[in-house]
Amino acid sequence: MSAAHREQLRSGGAMDPGAADPNPQKLAAFLRWQALRVAGPLREIAQDSATGPIPVAAAHAAEGLHRLLGVIAAGQVPSVEKVEQSAGEMRQARQCLQNAIANVDILLEMLAVFDGLDD
């Protein structure tokens, strides 16, 4: 499995030919793209009015991950402009993750009603 993951990183451009480890910024950009691939369908599922809180939470979490990976892909020693941009992205990522937690909490509260029924 590890070899398959490394080959995926190589073919995705996150690893330079002959390198033992992926380039951190290239890896973050590759993973960001992967998160975007997951987030799109999750957002579509979440648009359905019959969708419960878990797919909505997953969509929020995927967007938060996408934003955090964008901050990483910007580099470890960013310019002043990148720091300001990164701070905004991190705030938006935080909000996405808080929204994900809120949706999980909704389902847990709904399920708490059933906890006492088995007694």
GROMACS .gro file of N, CA, C and O in nm:
model
  476
    1MET      N    1   0.082  -0.118   0.000
    1MET     CA    2   0.000   0.000   0.000
    1MET      C    3   0.087   0.125   0.000
    1MET      O    4   0.058   0.223  -0.069
    2SER      N    5   0.194   0.121   0.077
    2SER     CA    6   0.286   0.235   0.083
    2SER      C    7   0.347   0.264  -0.053
    2SER      O    8   0.360   0.379  -0.094
    3ALA      N    9   0.383   0.157  -0.125
    3ALA     CA   10   0.442   0.175  -0.258
    3ALA      C   11   0.339   0.236  -0.354
    3ALA      O   12   0.374   0.323  -0.435
    4ALA      N   13   0.215   0.196  -0.342
    4ALA     CA   14   0.110   0.251  -0.427
    4ALA      C   15   0.088   0.400  -0.397
    4ALA      O   16   0.072   0.481  -0.489
    5HIS      N   17   0.093   0.436  -0.270
    5HIS     CA   18   0.079   0.576  -0.233
    5HIS      C   19   0.195   0.659  -0.287
    5HIS      O   20   0.176   0.769  -0.339
    6ARG      N   21   0.316   0.607  -0.276
    6ARG     CA   22   0.433   0.678  -0.328
    6ARG      C   23   0.423   0.696  -0.480
    6ARG      O   24   0.456   0.801  -0.532
    7GLU      N   25   0.376   0.594  -0.549
    7GLU     CA   26   0.362   0.604  -0.694
    7GLU      C   27   0.256   0.708  -0.730
    7GLU      O   28   0.272   0.782  -0.826
    8GLN      N   29   0.149   0.714  -0.653
    8GLN     CA   30   0.047   0.815  -0.675
    8GLN      C   31   0.106   0.955  -0.656
    8GLN      O   32   0.078   1.046  -0.734
    9LEU      N   33   0.188   0.972  -0.554
    9LEU     CA   34   0.252   1.102  -0.531
    9LEU      C   35   0.346   1.138  -0.646
    9LEU      O   36   0.351   1.253  -0.690
   10ARG      N   37   0.420   1.038  -0.694
   10ARG     CA   38   0.511   1.063  -0.808
   10ARG      C   39   0.434   1.102  -0.932
   10ARG      O   40   0.464   1.202  -0.997
   11SER      N   41   0.331   1.024  -0.964
   11SER     CA   42   0.254   1.053  -1.085
   11SER      C   43   0.174   1.182  -1.071
   11SER      O   44   0.144   1.247  -1.171
   12GLY      N   45   0.140   1.222  -0.949
   12GLY     CA   46   0.067   1.346  -0.925
   12GLY      C   47   0.157   1.468  -0.917
   12GLY      O   48   0.108   1.579  -0.902
   13GLY      N   49   0.289   1.446  -0.927
   13GLY     CA   50   0.383   1.558  -0.927
   13GLY      C   51   0.426   1.605  -0.790
   13GLY      O   52   0.493   1.707  -0.778
   14ALA      N   53   0.391   1.531  -0.685
   14ALA     CA   54   0.431   1.572  -0.549
   14ALA      C   55   0.571   1.526  -0.514
   14ALA      O   56   0.630   1.576  -0.419
   15MET      N   57   0.624   1.431  -0.591
   15MET     CA   58   0.760   1.381  -0.566
   15MET      C   59   0.842   1.399  -0.692
   15MET      O   60   0.799   1.367  -0.802
   16ASP      N   61   0.960   1.452  -0.674
   16ASP     CA   62   1.052   1.466  -0.786
   16ASP      C   63   1.109   1.329  -0.819
   16ASP      O   64   1.126   1.245  -0.731
   17PRO      N   65   1.139   1.301  -0.947
   17PRO     CA   66   1.196   1.172  -0.985
   17PRO      C   67   1.324   1.144  -0.905
   17PRO      O   68   1.410   1.230  -0.891
   18GLY      N   69   1.331   1.028  -0.848
   18GLY     CA   70   1.447   0.986  -0.771
   18GLY      C   71   1.448   1.034  -0.628
   18GLY      O   72   1.534   0.994  -0.549
   19ALA      N   73   1.354   1.119  -0.588
   19ALA     CA   74   1.350   1.169  -0.451
   19ALA      C   75   1.294   1.062  -0.359
   19ALA      O   76   1.206   0.985  -0.396
   20ALA      N   77   1.346   1.061  -0.236
   20ALA     CA   78   1.299   0.964  -0.137
   20ALA      C   79   1.170   1.011  -0.071
   20ALA      O   80   1.086   0.930  -0.032
   21ASP      N   81   1.156   1.141  -0.057
   21ASP     CA   82   1.039   1.198   0.010
   21ASP      C   83   0.975   1.305  -0.078
   21ASP      O   84   1.044   1.370  -0.157
   22PRO      N   85   0.845   1.327  -0.060
   22PRO     CA   86   0.779   1.430  -0.140
   22PRO      C   87   0.822   1.570  -0.097
   22PRO      O   88   0.859   1.592   0.019
   23ASN      N   89   0.814   1.664  -0.189
   23ASN     CA   90   0.836   1.804  -0.160
   23ASN      C   91   0.717   1.853  -0.078
   23ASN      O   92   0.602   1.833  -0.120
   24PRO      N   93   0.738   1.914   0.040
   24PRO     CA   94   0.624   1.951   0.126
   24PRO      C   95   0.519   2.040   0.059
   24PRO      O   96   0.399   2.016   0.075
   25GLN      N   97   0.564   2.142  -0.016
   25GLN     CA   98   0.466   2.229  -0.080
   25GLN      C   99   0.393   2.158  -0.193
   25GLN      O  100   0.272   2.173  -0.209
   26LYS      N  101   0.466   2.078  -0.270
   26LYS     CA  102   0.402   2.004  -0.378
   26LYS      C  103   0.306   1.900  -0.322
   26LYS      O  104   0.198   1.877  -0.376
   27LEU      N  105   0.346   1.838  -0.211
   27LEU     CA  106   0.258   1.740  -0.146
   27LEU      C  107   0.130   1.807  -0.098
   27LEU      O  108   0.020   1.755  -0.121
   28ALA      N  109   0.143   1.923  -0.034
   28ALA     CA  110   0.024   1.994   0.015
   28ALA      C  111  -0.067   2.033  -0.101
   28ALA      O  112  -0.189   2.021  -0.092
   29ALA      N  113  -0.008   2.079  -0.211
   29ALA     CA  114  -0.089   2.116  -0.329
   29ALA      C  115  -0.160   1.994  -0.386
   29ALA      O  116  -0.278   2.001  -0.423
   30PHE      N  117  -0.090   1.879  -0.390
   30PHE     CA  118  -0.151   1.756  -0.441
   30PHE      C  119  -0.266   1.712  -0.349
   30PHE      O  120  -0.375   1.678  -0.396
   31LEU      N  121  -0.241   1.713  -0.219
   31LEU     CA  122  -0.345   1.672  -0.124
   31LEU      C  123  -0.463   1.770  -0.126
   31LEU      O  124  -0.578   1.730  -0.109
   32ARG      N  125  -0.433   1.898  -0.148
   32ARG     CA  126  -0.539   1.998  -0.159
   32ARG      C  127  -0.630   1.964  -0.277
   32ARG      O  128  -0.752   1.973  -0.268
   33TRP      N  129  -0.569   1.926  -0.387
   33TRP     CA  130  -0.648   1.885  -0.504
   33TRP      C  131  -0.732   1.762  -0.471
   33TRP      O  132  -0.850   1.755  -0.510
   34GLN      N  133  -0.673   1.667  -0.399
   34GLN     CA  134  -0.748   1.547  -0.360
   34GLN      C  135  -0.867   1.584  -0.270
   34GLN      O  136  -0.976   1.530  -0.285
   35ALA      N  137  -0.846   1.676  -0.177
   35ALA     CA  138  -0.954   1.720  -0.088
   35ALA      C  139  -1.065   1.788  -0.169
   35ALA      O  140  -1.183   1.769  -0.140
   36LEU      N  141  -1.025   1.864  -0.270
   36LEU     CA  142  -1.123   1.929  -0.357
   36LEU      C  143  -1.206   1.826  -0.432
   36LEU      O  144  -1.328   1.843  -0.450
   37ARG      N  145  -1.141   1.718  -0.476
   37ARG     CA  146  -1.213   1.610  -0.545
   37ARG      C  147  -1.319   1.548  -0.454
   37ARG      O  148  -1.425   1.505  -0.500
   38VAL      N  149  -1.291   1.540  -0.325
   38VAL     CA  150  -1.386   1.484  -0.229
   38VAL      C  151  -1.494   1.587  -0.195
   38VAL      O  152  -1.612   1.555  -0.184
   39ALA      N  153  -1.453   1.712  -0.179
   39ALA     CA  154  -1.546   1.818  -0.134
   39ALA      C  155  -1.657   1.843  -0.235
   39ALA      O  156  -1.772   1.867  -0.194
   40GLY      N  157  -1.626   1.839  -0.363
   40GLY     CA  158  -1.727   1.868  -0.465
   40GLY      C  159  -1.849   1.779  -0.455
   40GLY      O  160  -1.963   1.828  -0.440
   41PRO      N  161  -1.831   1.647  -0.463
   41PRO     CA  162  -1.948   1.559  -0.450
   41PRO      C  163  -2.017   1.569  -0.315
   41PRO      O  164  -2.140   1.559  -0.307
   42LEU      N  165  -1.940   1.592  -0.208
   42LEU     CA  166  -2.003   1.607  -0.076
   42LEU      C  167  -2.093   1.730  -0.072
   42LEU      O  168  -2.202   1.726  -0.015
   43ARG      N  169  -2.049   1.840  -0.134
   43ARG     CA  170  -2.133   1.960  -0.139
   43ARG      C  171  -2.261   1.933  -0.218
   43ARG      O  172  -2.369   1.981  -0.180
   44GLU      N  173  -2.250   1.856  -0.326
   44GLU     CA  174  -2.369   1.822  -0.404
   44GLU      C  175  -2.467   1.739  -0.322
   44GLU      O  176  -2.587   1.764  -0.324
   45ILE      N  177  -2.415   1.641  -0.249
   45ILE     CA  178  -2.500   1.559  -0.163
   45ILE      C  179  -2.566   1.645  -0.056
   45ILE      O  180  -2.685   1.631  -0.027
   46ALA      N  181  -2.490   1.738   0.001
   46ALA     CA  182  -2.540   1.823   0.110
   46ALA      C  183  -2.651   1.918   0.062
   46ALA      O  184  -2.730   1.965   0.145
   47GLN      N  185  -2.660   1.944  -0.068
   47GLN     CA  186  -2.764   2.033  -0.121
   47GLN      C  187  -2.903   1.970  -0.119
   47GLN      O  188  -3.003   2.040  -0.122
   48ASP      N  189  -2.908   1.837  -0.113
   48ASP     CA  190  -3.036   1.766  -0.110
   48ASP      C  191  -3.104   1.793   0.024
   48ASP      O  192  -3.044   1.774   0.129
   49SER      N  193  -3.230   1.836   0.020
   49SER     CA  194  -3.302   1.869   0.143
   49SER      C  195  -3.321   1.747   0.235
   49SER      O  196  -3.344   1.764   0.354
   50ALA      N  197  -3.311   1.627   0.179
   50ALA     CA  198  -3.328   1.506   0.259
   50ALA      C  199  -3.198   1.464   0.327
   50ALA      O  200  -3.197   1.370   0.407
   51THR      N  201  -3.090   1.533   0.297
   51THR     CA  202  -2.960   1.497   0.354
   51THR      C  203  -2.958   1.530   0.502
   51THR      O  204  -3.000   1.636   0.545
   52GLY      N  205  -2.904   1.439   0.579
   52GLY     CA  206  -2.890   1.461   0.722
   52GLY      C  207  -2.764   1.540   0.753
   52GLY      O  208  -2.692   1.585   0.664
   53PRO      N  209  -2.735   1.557   0.881
   53PRO     CA  210  -2.624   1.642   0.922
   53PRO      C  211  -2.484   1.584   0.894
   53PRO      O  212  -2.389   1.660   0.883
   54ILE      N  213  -2.471   1.454   0.879
   54ILE     CA  214  -2.338   1.396   0.861
   54ILE      C  215  -2.278   1.429   0.725
   54ILE      O  216  -2.162   1.473   0.718
   55PRO      N  217  -2.349   1.413   0.613
   55PRO     CA  218  -2.291   1.456   0.485
   55PRO      C  219  -2.260   1.606   0.484
   55PRO      O  220  -2.161   1.649   0.425
   56VAL      N  221  -2.344   1.685   0.549
   56VAL     CA  222  -2.318   1.830   0.558
   56VAL      C  223  -2.190   1.853   0.638
   56VAL      O  224  -2.105   1.934   0.599
   57ALA      N  225  -2.174   1.781   0.749
   57ALA     CA  226  -2.053   1.793   0.830
   57ALA      C  227  -1.930   1.753   0.749
   57ALA      O  228  -1.826   1.819   0.755
   58ALA      N  229  -1.942   1.645   0.672
   58ALA     CA  230  -1.829   1.599   0.591
   58ALA      C  231  -1.792   1.703   0.485
   58ALA      O  232  -1.673   1.726   0.459
   59ALA      N  233  -1.892   1.768   0.426
   59ALA     CA  234  -1.865   1.872   0.326
   59ALA      C  235  -1.792   1.990   0.390
   59ALA      O  236  -1.695   2.042   0.334
   60HIS      N  237  -1.836   2.030   0.508
   60HIS     CA  238  -1.767   2.139   0.579
   60HIS      C  239  -1.623   2.099   0.615
   60HIS      O  240  -1.531   2.179   0.599
   61ALA      N  241  -1.606   1.978   0.663
   61ALA     CA  242  -1.471   1.932   0.702
   61ALA      C  243  -1.379   1.926   0.580
   61ALA      O  244  -1.262   1.965   0.589
   62ALA      N  245  -1.430   1.879   0.467
   62ALA     CA  246  -1.349   1.872   0.346
   62ALA      C  247  -1.307   2.012   0.300
   62ALA      O  248  -1.192   2.033   0.260
   63GLU      N  249  -1.399   2.108   0.311
   63GLU     CA  250  -1.363   2.245   0.274
   63GLU      C  251  -1.258   2.302   0.369
   63GLU      O  252  -1.164   2.368   0.328
   64GLY      N  253  -1.274   2.273   0.498
   64GLY     CA  254  -1.175   2.319   0.596
   64GLY      C  255  -1.038   2.260   0.568
   64GLY      O  256  -0.936   2.331   0.571
   65LEU      N  257  -1.033   2.131   0.538
   65LEU     CA  258  -0.907   2.065   0.503
   65LEU      C  259  -0.847   2.127   0.378
   65LEU      O  260  -0.727   2.154   0.371
   66HIS      N  261  -0.929   2.151   0.277
   66HIS     CA  262  -0.884   2.213   0.152
   66HIS      C  263  -0.818   2.348   0.181
   66HIS      O  264  -0.711   2.379   0.129
   67ARG      N  265  -0.879   2.428   0.266
   67ARG     CA  266  -0.824   2.560   0.299
   67ARG      C  267  -0.694   2.549   0.376
   67ARG      O  268  -0.598   2.622   0.350
   68LEU      N  269  -0.686   2.457   0.472
   68LEU     CA  270  -0.562   2.440   0.549
   68LEU      C  271  -0.448   2.391   0.461
   68LEU      O  272  -0.333   2.436   0.475
   69LEU      N  273  -0.477   2.301   0.370
   69LEU     CA  274  -0.373   2.253   0.279
   69LEU      C  275  -0.326   2.366   0.186
   69LEU      O  276  -0.209   2.370   0.148
   70GLY      N  277  -0.414   2.458   0.153
   70GLY     CA  278  -0.374   2.574   0.074
   70GLY      C  279  -0.274   2.661   0.149
   70GLY      O  280  -0.180   2.714   0.091
   71VAL      N  281  -0.294   2.674   0.279
   71VAL     CA  282  -0.199   2.750   0.362
   71VAL      C  283  -0.063   2.681   0.362
   71VAL      O  284   0.040   2.745   0.346
   72ILE      N  285  -0.062   2.550   0.375
   72ILE     CA  286   0.063   2.475   0.374
   72ILE      C  287   0.131   2.487   0.239
   72ILE      O  288   0.252   2.507   0.230
   73ALA      N  289   0.053   2.478   0.132
   73ALA     CA  290   0.109   2.485  -0.004
   73ALA      C  291   0.171   2.621  -0.034
   73ALA      O  292   0.257   2.632  -0.121
   74ALA      N  293   0.129   2.725   0.040
   74ALA     CA  294   0.183   2.859   0.018
   74ALA      C  295   0.330   2.869   0.060
   74ALA      O  296   0.399   2.961   0.020
   75GLY      N  297   0.376   2.774   0.140
   75GLY     CA  298   0.517   2.772   0.178
   75GLY      C  299   0.538   2.795   0.326
   75GLY      O  300   0.455   2.855   0.393
   76GLN      N  301   0.649   2.748   0.373
   76GLN     CA  302   0.682   2.760   0.515
   76GLN      C  303   0.738   2.897   0.551
   76GLN      O  304   0.737   2.935   0.667
   77VAL      N  305   0.792   2.969   0.454
   77VAL     CA  306   0.846   3.103   0.478
   77VAL      C  307   0.777   3.199   0.381
   77VAL      O  308   0.837   3.246   0.285
   78PRO      N  309   0.651   3.229   0.407
   78PRO     CA  310   0.576   3.311   0.313
   78PRO      C  311   0.607   3.460   0.328
   78PRO      O  312   0.660   3.504   0.429
   79SER      N  313   0.568   3.538   0.229
   79SER     CA  314   0.582   3.684   0.233
   79SER      C  315   0.477   3.742   0.327
   79SER      O  316   0.385   3.672   0.371
   80VAL      N  317   0.487   3.872   0.355
   80VAL     CA  318   0.389   3.940   0.441
   80VAL      C  319   0.249   3.926   0.382
   80VAL      O  320   0.152   3.897   0.453
   81GLU      N  321   0.238   3.942   0.250
   81GLU     CA  322   0.108   3.930   0.185
   81GLU      C  323   0.051   3.790   0.203
   81GLU      O  324  -0.069   3.772   0.227
   82LYS      N  325   0.138   3.689   0.190
   82LYS     CA  326   0.093   3.551   0.206
   82LYS      C  327   0.049   3.523   0.349
   82LYS      O  328  -0.045   3.447   0.373
   83VAL      N  329   0.118   3.584   0.447
   83VAL     CA  330   0.080   3.565   0.588
   83VAL      C  331  -0.060   3.620   0.610
   83VAL      O  332  -0.143   3.556   0.674
   84GLU      N  333  -0.087   3.741   0.558
   84GLU     CA  334  -0.220   3.800   0.573
   84GLU      C  335  -0.326   3.714   0.505
   84GLU      O  336  -0.433   3.690   0.560
   85GLN      N  337  -0.295   3.667   0.385
   85GLN     CA  338  -0.387   3.580   0.312
   85GLN      C  339  -0.407   3.449   0.387
   85GLN      O  340  -0.520   3.399   0.399
   86SER      N  341  -0.298   3.394   0.440
   86SER     CA  342  -0.305   3.267   0.513
   86SER      C  343  -0.390   3.281   0.639
   86SER      O  344  -0.465   3.190   0.674
   87ALA      N  345  -0.377   3.395   0.708
   87ALA     CA  346  -0.457   3.416   0.829
   87ALA      C  347  -0.606   3.414   0.794
   87ALA      O  348  -0.686   3.352   0.865
   88GLY      N  349  -0.643   3.477   0.684
   88GLY     CA  350  -0.783   3.474   0.641
   88GLY      C  351  -0.829   3.334   0.606
   88GLY      O  352  -0.940   3.293   0.643
   89GLU      N  353  -0.744   3.260   0.536
   89GLU     CA  354  -0.777   3.121   0.501
   89GLU      C  355  -0.792   3.035   0.626
   89GLU      O  356  -0.881   2.951   0.634
   90MET      N  357  -0.704   3.056   0.725
   90MET     CA  358  -0.712   2.977   0.848
   90MET      C  359  -0.840   3.010   0.925
   90MET      O  360  -0.903   2.921   0.981
   91ARG      N  361  -0.880   3.137   0.925
   91ARG     CA  362  -1.007   3.173   0.991
   91ARG      C  363  -1.125   3.105   0.920
   91ARG      O  364  -1.217   3.055   0.985
   92GLN      N  365  -1.122   3.105   0.786
   92GLN     CA  366  -1.230   3.040   0.712
   92GLN      C  367  -1.228   2.889   0.734
   92GLN      O  368  -1.333   2.826   0.746
   93ALA      N  369  -1.107   2.831   0.740
   93ALA     CA  370  -1.096   2.686   0.768
   93ALA      C  371  -1.153   2.655   0.905
   93ALA      O  372  -1.226   2.556   0.923
   94ARG      N  373  -1.120   2.739   1.002
   94ARG     CA  374  -1.170   2.720   1.139
   94ARG      C  375  -1.323   2.723   1.140
   94ARG      O  376  -1.388   2.640   1.204
   95GLN      N  377  -1.381   2.819   1.067
   95GLN     CA  378  -1.527   2.828   1.061
   95GLN      C  379  -1.588   2.703   0.997
   95GLN      O  380  -1.688   2.651   1.044
   96CYS      N  381  -1.525   2.654   0.891
   96CYS     CA  382  -1.573   2.531   0.825
   96CYS      C  383  -1.570   2.415   0.923
   96CYS      O  384  -1.666   2.336   0.931
   97LEU      N  385  -1.462   2.403   0.998
   97LEU     CA  386  -1.450   2.291   1.093
   97LEU      C  387  -1.547   2.306   1.209
   97LEU      O  388  -1.604   2.207   1.257
   98GLN      N  389  -1.573   2.430   1.252
   98GLN     CA  390  -1.674   2.452   1.356
   98GLN      C  391  -1.813   2.413   1.304
   98GLN      O  392  -1.892   2.354   1.377
   99ASN      N  393  -1.840   2.445   1.178
   99ASN     CA  394  -1.967   2.406   1.117
   99ASN      C  395  -1.979   2.253   1.111
   99ASN      O  396  -2.088   2.198   1.133
  100ALA      N  397  -1.869   2.187   1.080
  100ALA     CA  398  -1.870   2.040   1.075
  100ALA      C  399  -1.903   1.984   1.213
  100ALA      O  400  -1.988   1.894   1.227
  101ILE      N  401  -1.839   2.037   1.316
  101ILE     CA  402  -1.864   1.991   1.453
  101ILE      C  403  -2.009   2.016   1.493
  101ILE      O  404  -2.075   1.930   1.553
  102ALA      N  405  -2.062   2.132   1.456
  102ALA     CA  406  -2.201   2.165   1.490
  102ALA      C  407  -2.297   2.064   1.426
  102ALA      O  408  -2.394   2.022   1.490
  103ASN      N  409  -2.269   2.022   1.304
  103ASN     CA  410  -2.356   1.924   1.238
  103ASN      C  411  -2.345   1.786   1.301
  103ASN      O  412  -2.444   1.714   1.312
  104VAL      N  413  -2.226   1.748   1.342
  104VAL     CA  414  -2.210   1.620   1.413
  104VAL      C  415  -2.286   1.627   1.546
  104VAL      O  416  -2.354   1.531   1.585
  105ASP      N  417  -2.275   1.740   1.614
  105ASP     CA  418  -2.347   1.757   1.742
  105ASP      C  419  -2.497   1.744   1.723
  105ASP      O  420  -2.566   1.689   1.809
  106ILE      N  421  -2.550   1.795   1.612
  106ILE     CA  422  -2.695   1.783   1.585
  106ILE      C  423  -2.735   1.636   1.583
  106ILE      O  424  -2.833   1.596   1.646
  107LEU      N  425  -2.658   1.553   1.511
  107LEU     CA  426  -2.692   1.411   1.505
  107LEU      C  427  -2.675   1.344   1.640
  107LEU      O  428  -2.760   1.263   1.681
  108LEU      N  429  -2.570   1.378   1.711
  108LEU     CA  430  -2.550   1.318   1.844
  108LEU      C  431  -2.664   1.354   1.939
  108LEU      O  432  -2.709   1.270   2.017
  109GLU      N  433  -2.714   1.477   1.930
  109GLU     CA  434  -2.829   1.516   2.012
  109GLU      C  435  -2.954   1.439   1.972
  109GLU      O  436  -3.032   1.398   2.058
  110MET      N  437  -2.970   1.417   1.843
  110MET     CA  438  -3.085   1.339   1.796
  110MET      C  439  -3.075   1.195   1.846
  110MET      O  440  -3.174   1.136   1.888
  111LEU      N  441  -2.954   1.139   1.843
  111LEU     CA  442  -2.934   1.000   1.886
  111LEU      C  443  -2.945   0.986   2.038
  111LEU      O  444  -2.979   0.877   2.086
  112ALA      N  445  -2.915   1.092   2.112
  112ALA     CA  446  -2.923   1.086   2.258
  112ALA      C  447  -3.065   1.053   2.304
  112ALA      O  448  -3.084   0.992   2.409
  113VAL      N  449  -3.164   1.089   2.227
  113VAL     CA  450  -3.303   1.058   2.258
  113VAL      C  451  -3.323   0.906   2.265
  113VAL      O  452  -3.397   0.856   2.349
  114PHE      N  453  -3.250   0.833   2.179
  114PHE     CA  454  -3.266   0.688   2.174
  114PHE      C  455  -3.183   0.613   2.276
  114PHE      O  456  -3.204   0.495   2.299
  115ASP      N  457  -3.085   0.678   2.337
  115ASP     CA  458  -2.999   0.612   2.437
  115ASP      C  459  -3.080   0.553   2.552
  115ASP      O  460  -3.051   0.445   2.597
  116GLY      N  461  -3.180   0.623   2.598
  116GLY     CA  462  -3.257   0.576   2.712
  116GLY      C  463  -3.367   0.478   2.679
  116GLY      O  464  -3.429   0.421   2.767
  117LEU      N  465  -3.391   0.449   2.550
  117LEU     CA  466  -3.500   0.361   2.511
  117LEU      C  467  -3.470   0.214   2.537
  117LEU      O  468  -3.562   0.135   2.550
  118ASP      N  469  -3.344   0.177   2.546
  118ASP     CA  470  -3.309   0.037   2.567
  118ASP      C  471  -3.323  -0.005   2.713
  118ASP      O  472  -3.319  -0.124   2.745
  119ASP      N  473  -3.336   0.090   2.802
  119ASP     CA  474  -3.341   0.058   2.946
  119ASP      C  475  -3.470  -0.008   2.986
  119ASP      O  476  -3.573   0.003   2.937
   0.00000   0.00000   0.00000
